[in-house]
Amino acid sequence: MTALIPQASPGSAITERRPEYDAAITRVLDSGRYILGDEVELFETEFASYVGTDHAIGVASGTDAVELALRAVGVAAGDAVFTVSLTAIATIAAIVRLGATPILVEIDGETCTMDPQRLADAIRGHRSGPRPAAVVPVHLYGAMADMPAITQVAASAGLRVVEDCAQAHGAACAGSSAGAWGDAAAFSFYPTKNLSAIGDGGAVTTNAPDVAVSVKKMREYGWRTRQVSEQHGVNSRLDEIQAAVLRVGLRYLDTDNARRIEIAARYDAGLGDSLVKTPHRRDDAAHVFHQYVVRAEHRENLRAWCSDGGVGTAVHYPVPAHRQPGYRDMIRVASDLKATEQVAAEVVSLPIFPQLTPDQVSRVIEVVREWRPT
Ligand SMILES: *Cc1c(COP(=O)(O)O)cnc(C)c1O
């Protein structure tokens, strides 16, 4: 029995660069400052410059980043926010927590991201209920949603745009990075993401100074300065250890994304004539392969086959948001979500992380190629 090839492996990057992580953590231990200090400020400057925005504000998680970004661009309790059902439930959780209603829009069956035409239909069809306030496109699996079209639809309807970039650090489309398109954007640094902490972390990016100031206040009790709460806030601070660790990771983000892209190219070539459908690529976009997601009828049969062959797989996401018991009563669907449901029934995420070896990639290809539904 060969060792299992894991689907994801956050520890591998730490192992590869252990001395740099040790030095970063030791620096924080020695500093005597553990929350919102120099490391956070430096990370914010470096991350804003990476994304190409004027501001980045560190917060405690990607979920908080979505919520605080929405609040900062003016979304309030009672508003409607258009997003998709095929996403991490975190996207929906954030919208619900601020008291808004998620309205779930159909995806494009090829790209698996929000269909701009269906967004336009959803906005036009929304005649009663919560006031439409914003759109949250999700850049799923490392591929950007169709931002040129989505921003145009949103602008003509007077809606704000908050990008969910939790899976798209370093992705781009039409010449601009994920996180630089919307009025604001949310990133997660959960340990499996392309840029990862060793715990929870997140960030909001924006070019709007007022949005940046508002997120900064809200992440710490609405404080303008210490002890002066100028607005309603929360505790959603990024800590110094996570920021120091993220600064190491950020130096390697482009290298790591390049490795992911190389692995994806090998999968594309090796699986082109297999029984699974390889992921769609857009010509004008840089995909950073947070996940390498194939599609297959008889998905569970493929997963069992892979598991028997020593290949770990995952499913992102088996149950779309509108079918989740904890949320289905808090959302609305803009239309039938047939493409969403079909994609959710067929997707399988193969192993992908920067330290996956060429031999492991070959083995994954071999196992998937041999699969015949039984
Ligand atoms: C991971 C993720 C989030 C949430 O991030 P957390 O840091 O886990 O709160 C939000 N949206 C998407 C699409 C994600 O993948």
Short mmCIF file of N, CA, C and O in Angstrom, two decimals, residues 160-278:
data_model
loop_
_atom_site.label_atom_id
_atom_site.label_comp_id
_atom_site.label_asym_id
_atom_site.label_seq_id
_atom_site.Cartn_x
_atom_site.Cartn_y
_atom_site.Cartn_z
N ARG A 160 -22.94 48.22 -4.82
CA ARG A 160 -21.53 48.12 -4.48
C ARG A 160 -21.04 46.70 -4.78
O ARG A 160 -21.84 45.76 -4.81
N VAL A 161 -19.73 46.56 -4.98
CA VAL A 161 -19.14 45.24 -5.24
C VAL A 161 -18.09 44.94 -4.19
O VAL A 161 -17.17 45.73 -3.97
N VAL A 162 -18.25 43.80 -3.52
CA VAL A 162 -17.24 43.29 -2.60
C VAL A 162 -16.81 41.92 -3.11
O VAL A 162 -17.61 40.99 -3.15
N GLU A 163 -15.56 41.81 -3.53
CA GLU A 163 -15.07 40.53 -4.06
C GLU A 163 -14.73 39.58 -2.92
O GLU A 163 -14.06 39.97 -1.97
N ASP A 164 -15.11 38.32 -3.06
CA ASP A 164 -14.64 37.28 -2.14
C ASP A 164 -13.41 36.64 -2.78
O ASP A 164 -13.52 35.83 -3.71
N CYS A 165 -12.24 37.03 -2.27
CA CYS A 165 -10.96 36.60 -2.84
C CYS A 165 -10.29 35.52 -2.00
O CYS A 165 -9.08 35.29 -2.12
N ALA A 166 -11.05 34.84 -1.15
CA ALA A 166 -10.46 33.88 -0.21
C ALA A 166 -9.72 32.75 -0.92
O ALA A 166 -8.87 32.10 -0.32
N GLN A 167 -10.05 32.51 -2.21
CA GLN A 167 -9.40 31.42 -2.95
C GLN A 167 -8.57 31.96 -4.11
O GLN A 167 -8.22 31.20 -5.02
N ALA A 168 -8.26 33.25 -4.09
CA ALA A 168 -7.72 33.83 -5.33
C ALA A 168 -6.56 34.80 -5.11
O ALA A 168 -6.38 35.74 -5.90
N HIS A 169 -5.74 34.58 -4.10
CA HIS A 169 -4.56 35.44 -3.89
C HIS A 169 -3.64 35.33 -5.09
O HIS A 169 -3.11 34.26 -5.37
N GLY A 170 -3.46 36.43 -5.80
CA GLY A 170 -2.56 36.42 -6.96
C GLY A 170 -3.25 36.18 -8.29
O GLY A 170 -2.63 36.28 -9.34
N ALA A 171 -4.54 35.87 -8.27
CA ALA A 171 -5.28 35.70 -9.53
C ALA A 171 -5.51 37.07 -10.17
O ALA A 171 -5.42 38.11 -9.50
N ALA A 172 -5.79 37.06 -11.46
CA ALA A 172 -6.06 38.32 -12.15
C ALA A 172 -6.99 38.06 -13.32
O ALA A 172 -7.12 36.92 -13.77
N CYS A 173 -7.67 39.11 -13.75
CA CYS A 173 -8.36 39.02 -15.04
C CYS A 173 -8.38 40.39 -15.68
O CYS A 173 -8.37 41.41 -14.99
N ALA A 174 -8.32 40.40 -17.01
CA ALA A 174 -8.29 41.64 -17.79
C ALA A 174 -7.29 42.64 -17.22
O ALA A 174 -7.54 43.84 -17.15
N GLY A 175 -6.15 42.14 -16.76
CA GLY A 175 -5.06 43.03 -16.34
C GLY A 175 -5.11 43.52 -14.91
O GLY A 175 -4.20 44.23 -14.49
N SER A 176 -6.16 43.19 -14.14
CA SER A 176 -6.19 43.63 -12.74
C SER A 176 -6.33 42.45 -11.80
O SER A 176 -7.00 41.46 -12.10
N SER A 177 -5.72 42.59 -10.62
CA SER A 177 -5.68 41.50 -9.66
C SER A 177 -7.01 41.30 -8.97
O SER A 177 -7.78 42.25 -8.80
N ALA A 178 -7.21 40.08 -8.49
CA ALA A 178 -8.31 39.81 -7.56
C ALA A 178 -8.10 40.71 -6.34
O ALA A 178 -7.00 40.75 -5.79
N GLY A 179 -9.12 41.42 -5.96
CA GLY A 179 -9.01 42.31 -4.81
C GLY A 179 -8.87 43.76 -5.20
O GLY A 179 -8.94 44.65 -4.36
N ALA A 180 -8.66 44.02 -6.50
CA ALA A 180 -8.50 45.40 -6.96
C ALA A 180 -9.67 45.86 -7.83
O ALA A 180 -9.66 46.97 -8.36
N TRP A 181 -10.68 45.00 -7.98
CA TRP A 181 -11.80 45.33 -8.86
C TRP A 181 -12.97 45.99 -8.15
O TRP A 181 -13.61 46.90 -8.67
N GLY A 182 -13.26 45.50 -6.97
CA GLY A 182 -14.48 45.93 -6.30
C GLY A 182 -14.31 47.22 -5.50
O GLY A 182 -13.23 47.81 -5.48
N ASP A 183 -15.40 47.65 -4.84
CA ASP A 183 -15.30 48.77 -3.89
C ASP A 183 -14.45 48.33 -2.71
O ASP A 183 -13.80 49.15 -2.06
N ALA A 184 -14.48 47.03 -2.44
CA ALA A 184 -13.63 46.44 -1.42
C ALA A 184 -13.54 44.95 -1.73
O ALA A 184 -14.30 44.44 -2.57
N ALA A 185 -12.60 44.26 -1.09
CA ALA A 185 -12.45 42.83 -1.31
C ALA A 185 -12.04 42.16 -0.01
O ALA A 185 -11.44 42.79 0.86
N ALA A 186 -12.38 40.87 0.09
CA ALA A 186 -12.10 40.11 1.31
C ALA A 186 -11.18 38.95 0.99
O ALA A 186 -11.41 38.20 0.04
N PHE A 187 -10.14 38.80 1.80
CA PHE A 187 -9.21 37.67 1.69
C PHE A 187 -9.23 36.86 2.98
O PHE A 187 -9.41 37.42 4.07
N SER A 188 -9.01 35.55 2.86
CA SER A 188 -8.84 34.67 4.01
C SER A 188 -7.42 34.13 3.98
O SER A 188 -6.87 33.89 2.91
N PHE A 189 -6.84 33.94 5.16
CA PHE A 189 -5.52 33.31 5.26
C PHE A 189 -5.60 32.01 6.05
O PHE A 189 -4.64 31.60 6.70
N TYR A 190 -6.73 31.36 6.00
CA TYR A 190 -6.92 30.02 6.57
C TYR A 190 -5.77 29.13 6.06
O TYR A 190 -5.32 29.30 4.92
N PRO A 191 -5.30 28.18 6.89
CA PRO A 191 -4.08 27.45 6.54
C PRO A 191 -4.01 26.76 5.17
O PRO A 191 -2.92 26.53 4.66
N THR A 192 -5.14 26.42 4.56
CA THR A 192 -5.05 25.78 3.23
C THR A 192 -5.07 26.77 2.07
O THR A 192 -4.91 26.36 0.91
N LYS A 193 -5.28 28.05 2.33
CA LYS A 193 -5.40 29.00 1.21
C LYS A 193 -4.04 29.24 0.54
O LYS A 193 -3.00 28.91 1.11
N ASN A 194 -4.05 29.87 -0.62
CA ASN A 194 -2.78 30.07 -1.34
C ASN A 194 -1.80 30.91 -0.54
O ASN A 194 -0.59 30.72 -0.65
N LEU A 195 -2.30 31.85 0.24
CA LEU A 195 -1.46 32.57 1.22
C LEU A 195 -2.06 32.25 2.58
O LEU A 195 -3.22 32.55 2.84
N SER A 196 -1.24 31.61 3.44
CA SER A 196 -1.85 31.02 4.62
C SER A 196 -1.11 31.36 5.90
O SER A 196 0.11 31.50 5.94
N ALA A 197 -1.93 31.50 6.96
CA ALA A 197 -1.42 31.73 8.31
C ALA A 197 -1.26 30.37 9.00
O ALA A 197 -1.49 29.32 8.39
N ILE A 198 -0.87 30.39 10.27
CA ILE A 198 -0.85 29.16 11.05
C ILE A 198 -1.97 29.21 12.08
O ILE A 198 -1.82 28.78 13.23
N GLY A 199 -3.07 29.77 11.65
CA GLY A 199 -4.26 29.93 12.47
C GLY A 199 -5.23 30.70 11.60
O GLY A 199 -5.15 30.60 10.37
N ASP A 200 -6.11 31.49 12.21
CA ASP A 200 -7.05 32.28 11.41
C ASP A 200 -6.46 33.65 11.08
O ASP A 200 -5.64 34.20 11.82
N GLY A 201 -6.92 34.20 9.97
CA GLY A 201 -6.54 35.55 9.58
C GLY A 201 -7.27 35.94 8.33
O GLY A 201 -7.76 35.08 7.59
N GLY A 202 -7.37 37.24 8.09
CA GLY A 202 -8.03 37.73 6.88
C GLY A 202 -7.62 39.16 6.62
O GLY A 202 -6.90 39.76 7.43
N ALA A 203 -8.05 39.69 5.48
CA ALA A 203 -7.76 41.10 5.17
C ALA A 203 -8.82 41.65 4.24
O ALA A 203 -9.43 40.91 3.46
N VAL A 204 -9.02 42.96 4.35
CA VAL A 204 -9.87 43.69 3.42
C VAL A 204 -8.95 44.58 2.59
O VAL A 204 -8.07 45.25 3.16
N THR A 205 -9.12 44.58 1.28
CA THR A 205 -8.38 45.53 0.45
C THR A 205 -9.36 46.51 -0.19
O THR A 205 -10.52 46.18 -0.44
N THR A 206 -8.89 47.72 -0.44
CA THR A 206 -9.74 48.74 -1.04
C THR A 206 -8.87 49.91 -1.52
O THR A 206 -7.76 50.11 -1.02
N ASN A 207 -9.42 50.66 -2.46
CA ASN A 207 -8.77 51.91 -2.86
C ASN A 207 -9.43 53.11 -2.21
O ASN A 207 -8.94 54.23 -2.34
N ALA A 208 -10.55 52.89 -1.53
CA ALA A 208 -11.32 54.00 -0.97
C ALA A 208 -10.86 54.30 0.46
O ALA A 208 -10.99 53.45 1.34
N PRO A 209 -10.33 55.50 0.69
CA PRO A 209 -9.82 55.83 2.03
C PRO A 209 -10.90 55.70 3.11
O PRO A 209 -10.62 55.22 4.22
N ASP A 210 -12.13 56.09 2.81
CA ASP A 210 -13.18 56.03 3.84
C ASP A 210 -13.53 54.59 4.20
O ASP A 210 -13.81 54.27 5.36
N VAL A 211 -13.47 53.70 3.20
CA VAL A 211 -13.73 52.27 3.47
C VAL A 211 -12.62 51.71 4.36
O VAL A 211 -12.88 50.99 5.33
N ALA A 212 -11.38 52.07 4.05
CA ALA A 212 -10.24 51.59 4.84
C ALA A 212 -10.36 52.08 6.29
O ALA A 212 -10.19 51.29 7.23
N VAL A 213 -10.68 53.34 6.47
CA VAL A 213 -10.80 53.90 7.83
C VAL A 213 -11.92 53.19 8.58
O VAL A 213 -11.78 52.81 9.75
N SER A 214 -13.03 52.96 7.91
CA SER A 214 -14.17 52.32 8.55
C SER A 214 -13.83 50.89 9.00
O SER A 214 -14.17 50.49 10.11
N VAL A 215 -13.15 50.11 8.14
CA VAL A 215 -12.79 48.73 8.53
C VAL A 215 -11.82 48.78 9.70
O VAL A 215 -11.94 48.01 10.66
N LYS A 216 -10.89 49.71 9.67
CA LYS A 216 -9.91 49.84 10.77
C LYS A 216 -10.61 50.13 12.09
O LYS A 216 -10.23 49.60 13.14
N LYS A 217 -11.61 50.97 12.04
CA LYS A 217 -12.35 51.27 13.27
C LYS A 217 -13.15 50.05 13.71
O LYS A 217 -13.11 49.65 14.87
N MET A 218 -13.86 49.46 12.77
CA MET A 218 -14.76 48.36 13.14
C MET A 218 -14.01 47.15 13.68
O MET A 218 -14.56 46.41 14.49
N ARG A 219 -12.79 46.92 13.23
CA ARG A 219 -12.09 45.71 13.69
C ARG A 219 -11.73 45.81 15.18
O ARG A 219 -11.36 44.84 15.79
N GLU A 220 -11.80 47.03 15.74
CA GLU A 220 -11.48 47.20 17.15
C GLU A 220 -12.50 48.12 17.82
O GLU A 220 -12.24 49.29 18.07
N TYR A 221 -13.68 47.56 18.06
CA TYR A 221 -14.74 48.23 18.84
C TYR A 221 -15.17 49.58 18.29
O TYR A 221 -15.71 50.40 19.04
N GLY A 222 -14.89 49.86 17.04
CA GLY A 222 -15.26 51.17 16.49
C GLY A 222 -14.36 52.29 16.96
O GLY A 222 -14.69 53.47 16.78
N TRP A 223 -13.20 51.93 17.50
CA TRP A 223 -12.29 52.95 18.01
C TRP A 223 -11.71 53.81 16.89
O TRP A 223 -11.17 53.30 15.92
N ARG A 224 -11.79 55.15 17.09
CA ARG A 224 -11.04 56.07 16.22
C ARG A 224 -9.62 56.16 16.78
O ARG A 224 -8.64 56.00 16.08
N THR A 225 -9.53 56.43 18.07
CA THR A 225 -8.28 56.27 18.80
C THR A 225 -8.63 55.44 20.03
O THR A 225 -9.81 55.21 20.31
N ARG A 226 -7.64 55.01 20.75
CA ARG A 226 -7.89 54.15 21.91
C ARG A 226 -8.99 54.71 22.78
O ARG A 226 -8.99 55.89 23.10
N GLN A 227 -9.92 53.86 23.15
CA GLN A 227 -10.99 54.19 24.10
C GLN A 227 -12.04 55.17 23.55
O GLN A 227 -12.90 55.60 24.30
N VAL A 228 -11.93 55.54 22.27
CA VAL A 228 -12.97 56.43 21.71
C VAL A 228 -13.70 55.68 20.60
O VAL A 228 -13.22 55.58 19.47
N SER A 229 -14.86 55.13 20.93
CA SER A 229 -15.64 54.37 19.95
C SER A 229 -16.51 55.32 19.14
O SER A 229 -17.43 55.93 19.67
N GLU A 230 -16.17 55.43 17.89
CA GLU A 230 -16.89 56.37 17.04
C GLU A 230 -18.04 55.69 16.30
O GLU A 230 -18.92 56.34 15.77
N GLN A 231 -17.98 54.37 16.22
CA GLN A 231 -19.08 53.64 15.61
C GLN A 231 -19.14 52.25 16.23
O GLN A 231 -18.26 51.89 17.02
N HIS A 232 -20.19 51.52 15.87
CA HIS A 232 -20.35 50.16 16.36
C HIS A 232 -19.26 49.28 15.76
O HIS A 232 -19.03 49.32 14.56
N GLY A 233 -18.58 48.51 16.56
CA GLY A 233 -17.52 47.67 16.03
C GLY A 233 -17.53 46.28 16.62
O GLY A 233 -18.48 45.87 17.29
N VAL A 234 -16.47 45.53 16.33
CA VAL A 234 -16.33 44.16 16.83
C VAL A 234 -14.87 43.99 17.27
O VAL A 234 -14.08 44.93 17.16
N ASN A 235 -14.51 42.81 17.73
CA ASN A 235 -13.10 42.48 17.90
C ASN A 235 -12.72 41.56 16.77
O ASN A 235 -13.11 40.39 16.74
N SER A 236 -12.02 42.07 15.80
CA SER A 236 -11.55 41.25 14.68
C SER A 236 -10.15 41.70 14.29
O SER A 236 -9.93 42.23 13.20
N ARG A 237 -9.21 41.50 15.22
CA ARG A 237 -7.84 41.96 14.97
C ARG A 237 -6.99 40.83 14.42
O ARG A 237 -7.22 39.66 14.71
N LEU A 238 -6.00 41.19 13.62
CA LEU A 238 -4.99 40.22 13.17
C LEU A 238 -3.86 40.29 14.20
O LEU A 238 -3.50 41.37 14.65
N ASP A 239 -3.33 39.13 14.58
CA ASP A 239 -2.26 39.19 15.59
C ASP A 239 -0.88 39.20 14.94
O ASP A 239 -0.72 38.92 13.75
N GLU A 240 0.10 39.56 15.74
CA GLU A 240 1.45 39.77 15.23
C GLU A 240 2.10 38.48 14.71
O GLU A 240 2.83 38.51 13.72
N ILE A 241 1.82 37.35 15.37
CA ILE A 241 2.42 36.09 14.90
C ILE A 241 1.88 35.76 13.51
O ILE A 241 2.63 35.43 12.60
N GLN A 242 0.56 35.88 13.33
CA GLN A 242 -0.01 35.57 12.01
C GLN A 242 0.56 36.53 10.96
O GLN A 242 0.89 36.12 9.85
N ALA A 243 0.67 37.82 11.31
CA ALA A 243 1.17 38.79 10.34
C ALA A 243 2.62 38.48 9.96
O ALA A 243 3.00 38.55 8.78
N ALA A 244 3.44 38.10 10.95
CA ALA A 244 4.85 37.79 10.67
C ALA A 244 4.95 36.55 9.77
O ALA A 244 5.75 36.50 8.83
N VAL A 245 4.11 35.55 10.05
CA VAL A 245 4.07 34.34 9.24
C VAL A 245 3.58 34.66 7.82
O VAL A 245 4.12 34.17 6.82
N LEU A 246 2.59 35.52 7.72
CA LEU A 246 2.06 35.90 6.41
C LEU A 246 3.10 36.66 5.58
O LEU A 246 3.14 36.54 4.36
N ARG A 247 3.95 37.43 6.24
CA ARG A 247 4.99 38.16 5.51
C ARG A 247 5.98 37.18 4.88
O ARG A 247 6.48 37.44 3.78
N VAL A 248 6.26 36.08 5.55
CA VAL A 248 7.11 35.04 4.94
C VAL A 248 6.38 34.45 3.73
O VAL A 248 6.92 34.36 2.62
N GLY A 249 5.12 34.06 3.95
CA GLY A 249 4.35 33.43 2.87
C GLY A 249 4.19 34.34 1.66
O GLY A 249 4.25 33.88 0.51
N LEU A 250 4.01 35.63 1.91
CA LEU A 250 3.80 36.57 0.80
C LEU A 250 5.03 36.62 -0.12
O LEU A 250 4.89 36.74 -1.34
N ARG A 251 6.22 36.48 0.48
CA ARG A 251 7.44 36.48 -0.34
C ARG A 251 7.45 35.30 -1.32
O ARG A 251 8.12 35.35 -2.35
N TYR A 252 6.76 34.22 -0.96
CA TYR A 252 6.76 33.02 -1.80
C TYR A 252 5.46 32.84 -2.61
O TYR A 252 5.31 31.85 -3.31
N LEU A 253 4.54 33.79 -2.46
CA LEU A 253 3.23 33.56 -3.08
C LEU A 253 3.32 33.35 -4.59
O LEU A 253 2.71 32.42 -5.13
N ASP A 254 4.08 34.17 -5.28
CA ASP A 254 4.17 34.01 -6.74
C ASP A 254 4.86 32.69 -7.12
O ASP A 254 4.44 32.02 -8.05
N THR A 255 5.90 32.33 -6.38
CA THR A 255 6.58 31.05 -6.62
C THR A 255 5.60 29.90 -6.40
O THR A 255 5.53 28.95 -7.20
N ASP A 256 4.88 29.97 -5.30
CA ASP A 256 3.93 28.90 -4.97
C ASP A 256 2.81 28.83 -5.99
O ASP A 256 2.40 27.73 -6.41
N ASN A 257 2.29 29.98 -6.41
CA ASN A 257 1.24 29.96 -7.43
C ASN A 257 1.77 29.38 -8.74
O ASN A 257 1.07 28.63 -9.43
N ALA A 258 3.02 29.72 -9.08
CA ALA A 258 3.62 29.18 -10.31
C ALA A 258 3.71 27.65 -10.23
O ALA A 258 3.46 26.95 -11.22
N ARG A 259 4.03 27.13 -9.05
CA ARG A 259 4.08 25.67 -8.89
C ARG A 259 2.68 25.06 -9.04
O ARG A 259 2.51 24.00 -9.66
N ARG A 260 1.68 25.73 -8.47
CA ARG A 260 0.31 25.23 -8.62
C ARG A 260 -0.08 25.20 -10.10
O ARG A 260 -0.71 24.24 -10.58
N ILE A 261 0.28 26.26 -10.82
CA ILE A 261 -0.08 26.36 -12.24
C ILE A 261 0.62 25.26 -13.05
O ILE A 261 0.04 24.67 -13.97
N GLU A 262 1.87 24.97 -12.67
CA GLU A 262 2.62 23.90 -13.34
C GLU A 262 1.97 22.53 -13.11
O GLU A 262 1.84 21.73 -14.04
N ILE A 263 1.56 22.30 -11.87
CA ILE A 263 0.89 21.03 -11.55
C ILE A 263 -0.42 20.93 -12.35
O ILE A 263 -0.73 19.89 -12.94
N ALA A 264 -1.15 22.04 -12.40
CA ALA A 264 -2.42 22.05 -13.14
C ALA A 264 -2.19 21.76 -14.62
O ALA A 264 -2.97 21.03 -15.25
N ALA A 265 -1.10 22.29 -15.17
CA ALA A 265 -0.80 22.04 -16.59
C ALA A 265 -0.50 20.55 -16.81
O ALA A 265 -0.91 19.97 -17.82
N ARG A 266 0.19 19.93 -15.87
CA ARG A 266 0.45 18.49 -16.00
C ARG A 266 -0.85 17.69 -15.92
O ARG A 266 -1.06 16.75 -16.67
N TYR A 267 -1.72 18.09 -14.98
CA TYR A 267 -3.03 17.41 -14.88
C TYR A 267 -3.82 17.59 -16.18
O TYR A 267 -4.41 16.65 -16.71
N ASP A 268 -3.84 18.83 -16.69
CA ASP A 268 -4.59 19.09 -17.94
C ASP A 268 -4.12 18.16 -19.05
O ASP A 268 -4.92 17.55 -19.76
N ALA A 269 -2.79 18.07 -19.19
CA ALA A 269 -2.22 17.26 -20.27
C ALA A 269 -2.48 15.77 -20.01
O ALA A 269 -2.85 15.03 -20.93
N GLY A 270 -2.31 15.35 -18.77
CA GLY A 270 -2.43 13.93 -18.46
C GLY A 270 -3.85 13.42 -18.43
O GLY A 270 -4.10 12.22 -18.62
N LEU A 271 -4.81 14.30 -18.17
CA LEU A 271 -6.19 13.85 -18.00
C LEU A 271 -7.10 14.26 -19.15
O LEU A 271 -8.30 13.98 -19.13
N GLY A 272 -6.49 14.88 -20.17
CA GLY A 272 -7.29 15.37 -21.29
C GLY A 272 -8.17 14.31 -21.94
O GLY A 272 -9.30 14.59 -22.32
N ASP A 273 -7.66 13.09 -22.05
CA ASP A 273 -8.46 12.05 -22.69
C ASP A 273 -8.94 11.00 -21.67
O ASP A 273 -9.21 9.86 -22.02
N SER A 274 -9.05 11.39 -20.42
CA SER A 274 -9.58 10.48 -19.40
C SER A 274 -11.10 10.66 -19.30
O SER A 274 -11.69 11.44 -20.05
N LEU A 275 -11.71 9.98 -18.34
CA LEU A 275 -13.17 10.07 -18.20
C LEU A 275 -13.62 11.27 -17.36
O LEU A 275 -14.81 11.47 -17.17
N VAL A 276 -12.66 12.04 -16.84
CA VAL A 276 -13.07 13.23 -16.09
C VAL A 276 -12.92 14.46 -16.97
O VAL A 276 -12.13 14.47 -17.92
N LYS A 277 -13.69 15.49 -16.63
CA LYS A 277 -13.62 16.74 -17.39
C LYS A 277 -12.68 17.68 -16.64
O LYS A 277 -12.86 17.92 -15.44
N THR A 278 -11.66 18.18 -17.33
CA THR A 278 -10.68 19.06 -16.68
C THR A 278 -11.24 20.49 -16.59
O THR A 278 -12.18 20.83 -17.31
#
